Short mmCIF file of C-alpha atoms in Angstrom, two decimals:
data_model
loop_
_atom_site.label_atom_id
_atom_site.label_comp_id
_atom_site.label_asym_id
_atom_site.label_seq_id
_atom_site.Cartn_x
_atom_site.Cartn_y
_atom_site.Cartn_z
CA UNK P 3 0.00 0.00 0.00
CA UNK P 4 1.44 3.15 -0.88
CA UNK P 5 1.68 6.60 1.26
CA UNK P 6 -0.74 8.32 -0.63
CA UNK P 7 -3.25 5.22 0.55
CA UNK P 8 -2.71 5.53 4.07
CA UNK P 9 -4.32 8.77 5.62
CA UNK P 10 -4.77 9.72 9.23
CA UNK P 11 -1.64 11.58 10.68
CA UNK P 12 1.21 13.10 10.00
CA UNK P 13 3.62 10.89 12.30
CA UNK P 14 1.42 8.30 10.44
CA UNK P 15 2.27 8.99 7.22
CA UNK P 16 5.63 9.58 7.75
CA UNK P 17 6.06 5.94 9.06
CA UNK P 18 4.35 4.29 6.24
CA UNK P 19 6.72 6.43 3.92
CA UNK P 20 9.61 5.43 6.02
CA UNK P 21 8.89 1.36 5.45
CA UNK P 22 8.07 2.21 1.32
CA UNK P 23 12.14 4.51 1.04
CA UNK P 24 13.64 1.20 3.60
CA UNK P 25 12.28 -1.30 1.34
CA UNK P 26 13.46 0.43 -2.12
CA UNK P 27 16.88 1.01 -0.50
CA UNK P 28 16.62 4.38 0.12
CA UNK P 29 20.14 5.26 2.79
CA UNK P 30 18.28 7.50 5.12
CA UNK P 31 14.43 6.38 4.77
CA UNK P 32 13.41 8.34 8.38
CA UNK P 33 15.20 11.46 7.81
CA UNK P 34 14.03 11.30 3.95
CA UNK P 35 10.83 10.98 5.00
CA UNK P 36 10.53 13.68 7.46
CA UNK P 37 12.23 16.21 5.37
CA UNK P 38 10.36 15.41 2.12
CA UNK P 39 7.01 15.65 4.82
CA UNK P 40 8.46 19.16 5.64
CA UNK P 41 9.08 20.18 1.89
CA UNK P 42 5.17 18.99 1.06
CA UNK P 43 3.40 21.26 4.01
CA UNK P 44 5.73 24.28 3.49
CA UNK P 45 7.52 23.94 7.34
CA UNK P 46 10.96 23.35 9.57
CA UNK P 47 11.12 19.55 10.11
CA UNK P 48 11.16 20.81 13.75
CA UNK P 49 7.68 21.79 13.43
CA UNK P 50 5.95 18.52 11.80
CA UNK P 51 4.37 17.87 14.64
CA UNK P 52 2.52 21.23 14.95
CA UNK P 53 1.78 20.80 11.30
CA UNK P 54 -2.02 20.32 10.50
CA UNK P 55 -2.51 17.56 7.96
CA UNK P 56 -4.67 17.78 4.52
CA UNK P 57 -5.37 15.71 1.46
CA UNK P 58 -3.46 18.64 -0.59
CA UNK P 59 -0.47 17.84 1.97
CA UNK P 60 -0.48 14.34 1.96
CA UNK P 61 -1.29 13.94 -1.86
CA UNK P 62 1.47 16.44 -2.39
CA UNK P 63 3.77 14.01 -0.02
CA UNK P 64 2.97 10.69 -1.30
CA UNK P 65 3.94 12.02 -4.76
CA UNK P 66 7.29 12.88 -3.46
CA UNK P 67 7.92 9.88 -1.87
CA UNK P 68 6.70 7.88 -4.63
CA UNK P 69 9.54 9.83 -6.68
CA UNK P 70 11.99 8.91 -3.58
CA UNK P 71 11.77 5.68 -3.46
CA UNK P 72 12.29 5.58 -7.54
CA UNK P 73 15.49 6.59 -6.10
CA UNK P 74 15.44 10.16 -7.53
CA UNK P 75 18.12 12.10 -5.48
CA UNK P 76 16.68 13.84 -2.28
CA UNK P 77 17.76 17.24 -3.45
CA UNK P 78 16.36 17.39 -6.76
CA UNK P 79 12.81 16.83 -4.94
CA UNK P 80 13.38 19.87 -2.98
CA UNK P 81 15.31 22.07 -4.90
CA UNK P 82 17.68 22.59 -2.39
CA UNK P 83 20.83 20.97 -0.47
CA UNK P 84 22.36 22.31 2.36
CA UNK P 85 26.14 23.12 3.09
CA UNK P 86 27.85 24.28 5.40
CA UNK P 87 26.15 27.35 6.68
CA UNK P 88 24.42 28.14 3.64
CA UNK P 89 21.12 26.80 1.69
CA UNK P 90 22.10 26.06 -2.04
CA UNK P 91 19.62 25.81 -5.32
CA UNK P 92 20.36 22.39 -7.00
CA UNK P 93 18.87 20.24 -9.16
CA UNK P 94 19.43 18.31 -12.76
CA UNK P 95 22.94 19.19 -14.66
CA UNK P 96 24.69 20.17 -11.67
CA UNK P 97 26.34 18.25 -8.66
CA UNK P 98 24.85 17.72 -5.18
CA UNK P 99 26.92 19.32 -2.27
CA UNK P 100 28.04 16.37 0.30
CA UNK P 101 28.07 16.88 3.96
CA UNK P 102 31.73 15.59 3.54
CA UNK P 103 33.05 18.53 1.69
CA UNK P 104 31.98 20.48 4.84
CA UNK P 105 35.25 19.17 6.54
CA UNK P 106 37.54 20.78 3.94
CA UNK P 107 34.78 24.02 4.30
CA UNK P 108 35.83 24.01 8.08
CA UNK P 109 39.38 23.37 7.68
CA UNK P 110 39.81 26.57 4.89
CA UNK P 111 37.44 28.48 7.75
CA UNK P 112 40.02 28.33 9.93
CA UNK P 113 43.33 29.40 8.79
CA UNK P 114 44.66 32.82 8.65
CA UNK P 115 44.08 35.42 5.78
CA UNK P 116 44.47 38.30 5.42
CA UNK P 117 41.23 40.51 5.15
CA UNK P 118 41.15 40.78 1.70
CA UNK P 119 42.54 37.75 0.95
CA UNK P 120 41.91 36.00 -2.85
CA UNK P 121 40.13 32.82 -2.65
CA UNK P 122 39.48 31.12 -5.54
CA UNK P 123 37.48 28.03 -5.96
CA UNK P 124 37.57 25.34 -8.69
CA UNK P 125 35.30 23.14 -9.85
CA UNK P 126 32.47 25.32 -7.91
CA UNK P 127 29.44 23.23 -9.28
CA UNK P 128 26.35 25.01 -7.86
CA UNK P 129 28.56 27.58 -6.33
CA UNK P 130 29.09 25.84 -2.33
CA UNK P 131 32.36 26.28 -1.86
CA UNK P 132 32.75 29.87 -2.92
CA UNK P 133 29.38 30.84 -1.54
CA UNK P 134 30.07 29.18 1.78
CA UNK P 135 33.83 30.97 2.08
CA UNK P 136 32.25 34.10 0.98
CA UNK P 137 30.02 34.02 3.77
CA UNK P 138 32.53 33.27 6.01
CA UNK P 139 34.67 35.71 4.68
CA UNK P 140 33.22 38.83 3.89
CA UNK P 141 35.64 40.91 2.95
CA UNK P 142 37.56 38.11 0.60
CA UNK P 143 37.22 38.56 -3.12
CA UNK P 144 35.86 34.85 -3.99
CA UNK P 145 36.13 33.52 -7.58
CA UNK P 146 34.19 30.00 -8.35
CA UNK P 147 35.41 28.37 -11.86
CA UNK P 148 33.20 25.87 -13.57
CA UNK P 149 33.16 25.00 -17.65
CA UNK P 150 29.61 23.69 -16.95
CA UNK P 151 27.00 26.32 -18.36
CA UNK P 152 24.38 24.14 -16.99
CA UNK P 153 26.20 24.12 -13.22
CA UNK P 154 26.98 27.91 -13.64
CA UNK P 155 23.39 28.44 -14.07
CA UNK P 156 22.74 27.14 -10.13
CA UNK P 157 25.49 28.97 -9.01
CA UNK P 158 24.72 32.31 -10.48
CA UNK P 159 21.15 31.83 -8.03
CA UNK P 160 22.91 30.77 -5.08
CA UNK P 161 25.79 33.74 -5.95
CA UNK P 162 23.31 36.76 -6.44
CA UNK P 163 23.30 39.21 -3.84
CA UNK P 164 26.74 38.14 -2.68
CA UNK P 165 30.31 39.39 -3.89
CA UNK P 166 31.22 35.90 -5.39
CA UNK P 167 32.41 36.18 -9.10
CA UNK P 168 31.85 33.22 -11.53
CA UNK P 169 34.06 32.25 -14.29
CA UNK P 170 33.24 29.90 -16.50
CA UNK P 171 36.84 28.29 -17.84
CA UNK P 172 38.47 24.83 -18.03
CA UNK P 173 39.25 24.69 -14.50
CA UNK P 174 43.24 22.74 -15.31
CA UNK P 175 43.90 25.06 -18.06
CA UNK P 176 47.50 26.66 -18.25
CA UNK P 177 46.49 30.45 -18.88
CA UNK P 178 43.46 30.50 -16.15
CA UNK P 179 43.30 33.55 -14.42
CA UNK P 180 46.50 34.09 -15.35
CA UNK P 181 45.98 37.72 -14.29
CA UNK P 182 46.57 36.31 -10.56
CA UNK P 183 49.32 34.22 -11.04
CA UNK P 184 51.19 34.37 -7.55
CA UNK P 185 48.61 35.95 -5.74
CA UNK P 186 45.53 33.87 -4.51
CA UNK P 187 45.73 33.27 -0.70
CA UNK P 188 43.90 29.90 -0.85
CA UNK P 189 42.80 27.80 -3.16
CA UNK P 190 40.43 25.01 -3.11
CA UNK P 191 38.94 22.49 -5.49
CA UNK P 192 36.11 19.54 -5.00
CA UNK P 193 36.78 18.33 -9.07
CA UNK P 194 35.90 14.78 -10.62
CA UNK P 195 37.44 12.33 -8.71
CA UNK P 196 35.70 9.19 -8.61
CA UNK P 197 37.76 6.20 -10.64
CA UNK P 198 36.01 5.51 -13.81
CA UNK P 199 34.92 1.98 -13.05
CA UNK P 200 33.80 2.82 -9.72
CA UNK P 201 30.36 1.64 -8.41
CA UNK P 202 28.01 4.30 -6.99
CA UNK P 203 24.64 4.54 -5.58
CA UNK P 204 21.60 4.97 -7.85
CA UNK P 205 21.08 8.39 -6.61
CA UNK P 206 24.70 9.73 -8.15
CA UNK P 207 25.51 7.65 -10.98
CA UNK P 208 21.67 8.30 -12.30
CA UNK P 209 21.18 11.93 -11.76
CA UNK P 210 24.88 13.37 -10.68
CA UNK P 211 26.16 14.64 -14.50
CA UNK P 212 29.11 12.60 -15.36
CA UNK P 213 31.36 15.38 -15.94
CA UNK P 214 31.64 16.45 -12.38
CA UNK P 215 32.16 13.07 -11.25
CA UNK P 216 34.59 10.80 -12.78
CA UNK P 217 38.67 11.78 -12.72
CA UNK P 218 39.56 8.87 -15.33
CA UNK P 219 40.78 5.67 -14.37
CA UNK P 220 42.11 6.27 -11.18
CA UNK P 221 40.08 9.23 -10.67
CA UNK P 222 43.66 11.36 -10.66
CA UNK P 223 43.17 13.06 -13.65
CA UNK P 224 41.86 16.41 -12.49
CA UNK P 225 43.44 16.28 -9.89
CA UNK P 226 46.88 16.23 -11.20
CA UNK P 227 46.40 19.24 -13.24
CA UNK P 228 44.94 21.26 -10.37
CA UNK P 229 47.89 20.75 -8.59
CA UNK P 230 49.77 22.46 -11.50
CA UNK P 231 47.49 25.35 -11.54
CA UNK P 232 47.48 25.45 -7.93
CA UNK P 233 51.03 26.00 -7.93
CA UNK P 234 50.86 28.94 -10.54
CA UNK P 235 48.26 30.65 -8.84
CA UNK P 236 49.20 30.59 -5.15
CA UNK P 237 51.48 33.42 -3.57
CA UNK P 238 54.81 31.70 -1.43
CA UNK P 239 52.62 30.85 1.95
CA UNK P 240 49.33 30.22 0.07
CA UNK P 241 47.15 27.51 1.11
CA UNK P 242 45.90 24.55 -1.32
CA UNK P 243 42.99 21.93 0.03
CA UNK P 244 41.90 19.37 -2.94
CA UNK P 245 39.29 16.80 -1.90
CA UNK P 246 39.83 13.47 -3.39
CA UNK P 247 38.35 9.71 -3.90
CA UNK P 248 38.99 7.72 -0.88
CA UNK P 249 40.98 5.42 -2.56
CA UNK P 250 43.68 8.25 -3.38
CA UNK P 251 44.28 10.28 -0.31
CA UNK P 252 48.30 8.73 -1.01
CA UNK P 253 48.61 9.34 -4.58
CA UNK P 254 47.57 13.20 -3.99
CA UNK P 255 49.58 13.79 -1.34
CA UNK P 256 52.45 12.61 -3.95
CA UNK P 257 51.08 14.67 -6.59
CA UNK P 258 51.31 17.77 -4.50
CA UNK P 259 54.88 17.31 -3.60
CA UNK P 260 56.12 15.83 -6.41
CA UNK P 261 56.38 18.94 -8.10
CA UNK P 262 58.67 20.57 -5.41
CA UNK P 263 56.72 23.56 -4.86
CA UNK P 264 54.14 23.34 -2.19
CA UNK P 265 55.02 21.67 1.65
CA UNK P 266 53.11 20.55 4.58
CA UNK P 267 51.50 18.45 2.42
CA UNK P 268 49.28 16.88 4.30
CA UNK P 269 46.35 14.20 4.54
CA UNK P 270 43.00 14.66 6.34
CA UNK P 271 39.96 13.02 6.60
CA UNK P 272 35.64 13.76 7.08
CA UNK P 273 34.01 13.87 9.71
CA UNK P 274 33.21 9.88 9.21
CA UNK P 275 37.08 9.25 9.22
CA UNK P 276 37.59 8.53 5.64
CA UNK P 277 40.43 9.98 3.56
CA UNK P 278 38.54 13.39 2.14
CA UNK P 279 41.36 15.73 1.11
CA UNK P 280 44.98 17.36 1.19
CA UNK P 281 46.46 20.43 1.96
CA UNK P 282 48.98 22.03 1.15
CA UNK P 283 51.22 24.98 1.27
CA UNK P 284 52.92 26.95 -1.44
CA UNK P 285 56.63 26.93 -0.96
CA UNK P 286 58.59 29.97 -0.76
#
């Protein structure tokens, strides 16, 4: 029996949608169901209880779920993913923020720039990075590059009314922003890094465009070239964090000092403990 078949309340219907996303192998069925319950009647998940339940509401609901369960990425249903402090527009043709990137969020949070330091962001996707930064750092000029005109198009919504600037430019190439060479403060990239013949859930190999995920074979091949742009860019001092597949938290450390110009190169993982991304400072 579906959700839209089983009336009554809200906690109600949020356990019957629970037991449908469990049983199509939905991750997160409970906290699916609550916020897709939230998204439907227009509240705060805090407030479902308070919320007064009609057939517009739970026909509205059952539809989303329904759409869940087809394994149709959370996000897309409600237009938006958060990150970090901020609330981002996403949807089809542009890549879903992860909760792990907010570890390499917190870690570029943290270290010292100056006020108006340059922060530039690769790879931006819908923009979370660079918004997020920019929030945190008011004062910073921010530039997010992306060659994806379909991306760019959900960052420029989640940029407007900030100071962000968007480029849209092959991220690796030689001459980007060469205007800046040896003068961003920090730098930091979340590019395609998943190994080509990796296996991913439904959710990301489905409706995640292809372009932002997959680094070639070994997932390195982004990756390598940021490094070399990374190098050009920074100032002697500046700050480099890449995030990177699991499986390669080595082989980017050795990409970053094999070219002899960055130390402290250094390994870090997510807040679940897994390899996420390396840092790195530009050498003097």
């Amino acid at each position: 029996m579906s959700v839209a078949d089983r009336p009554v309340t809200m906690r109600q219907l949020i356990d019957a949608a629970t037991d449908e996303l469990a049983a199509a192998g939905v991750g997160s069925p409970r906290v699916d169901a609550e916020l897709l319950a939230a998204h439907a009647a227009g509240t705060d998940r805090g407030r479902l209880t308070f919320t007064a339940l009609d057939d517009d509401v739970a026909e509205r609901f059952g539809g989303l779920v329904a759409r869940r369960a087809e394994r149709i990425p959370l996000q897309h249903l409600t237009g938006t993913a958060a990150f970090g402090p901020v609330d981002l527009h996403v949807g089809p043709g542009v890549f879903v923020p992860r909760p792990e990137t907010e570890a390499l969020l917190e870690w570029a949070l943290a270290q010292p720039l100056p006020p108006e330091a340059v922060i530039v962001d690769l790879c931006t996707g819908s923009g979370a990075l660079a918004v997020a930064l920019a929030a945190g750092r008011p004062t910073a000029r921010v530039i997010g590059v992306d060659d994806s005109a379909e991306a760019l198009t959900y960052a420029r919504r989640n940029t407007a009314g900030t100071a962000v600037e968007l480029l849209c430019a092959d991220a690796t190439a030689s001459d980007l922003l060469a205007d800046l060479d040896g003068a961003v403060d920090l730098l930091v990239a979340n590019p395609p890094y998943i190994p080509a013949d990796a296996e991913l859930e439904p959710e990301v190999a489905l409706h995640d465009p292809a372009h932002a995920l997959y680094g070639g074979p070994d997932g390195m091949a982004v990756i390598d070239r940021i490094v070399d742009v990374a190098a050009r860019l920074l100032r002697p001092g500046g700050l480099c964090a890449v995030e990177h597949d699991d499986t390669t938290s080595q082989r980017t450390v050795e990409a970053f000092a094999g070219t002899g110009h960055f130390g402290s190169v250094t390994a870090r993982r997510d807040l679940t403990g897994r390899p996420r991304f390396v840092t790195a400072v530009r050498s003097e």
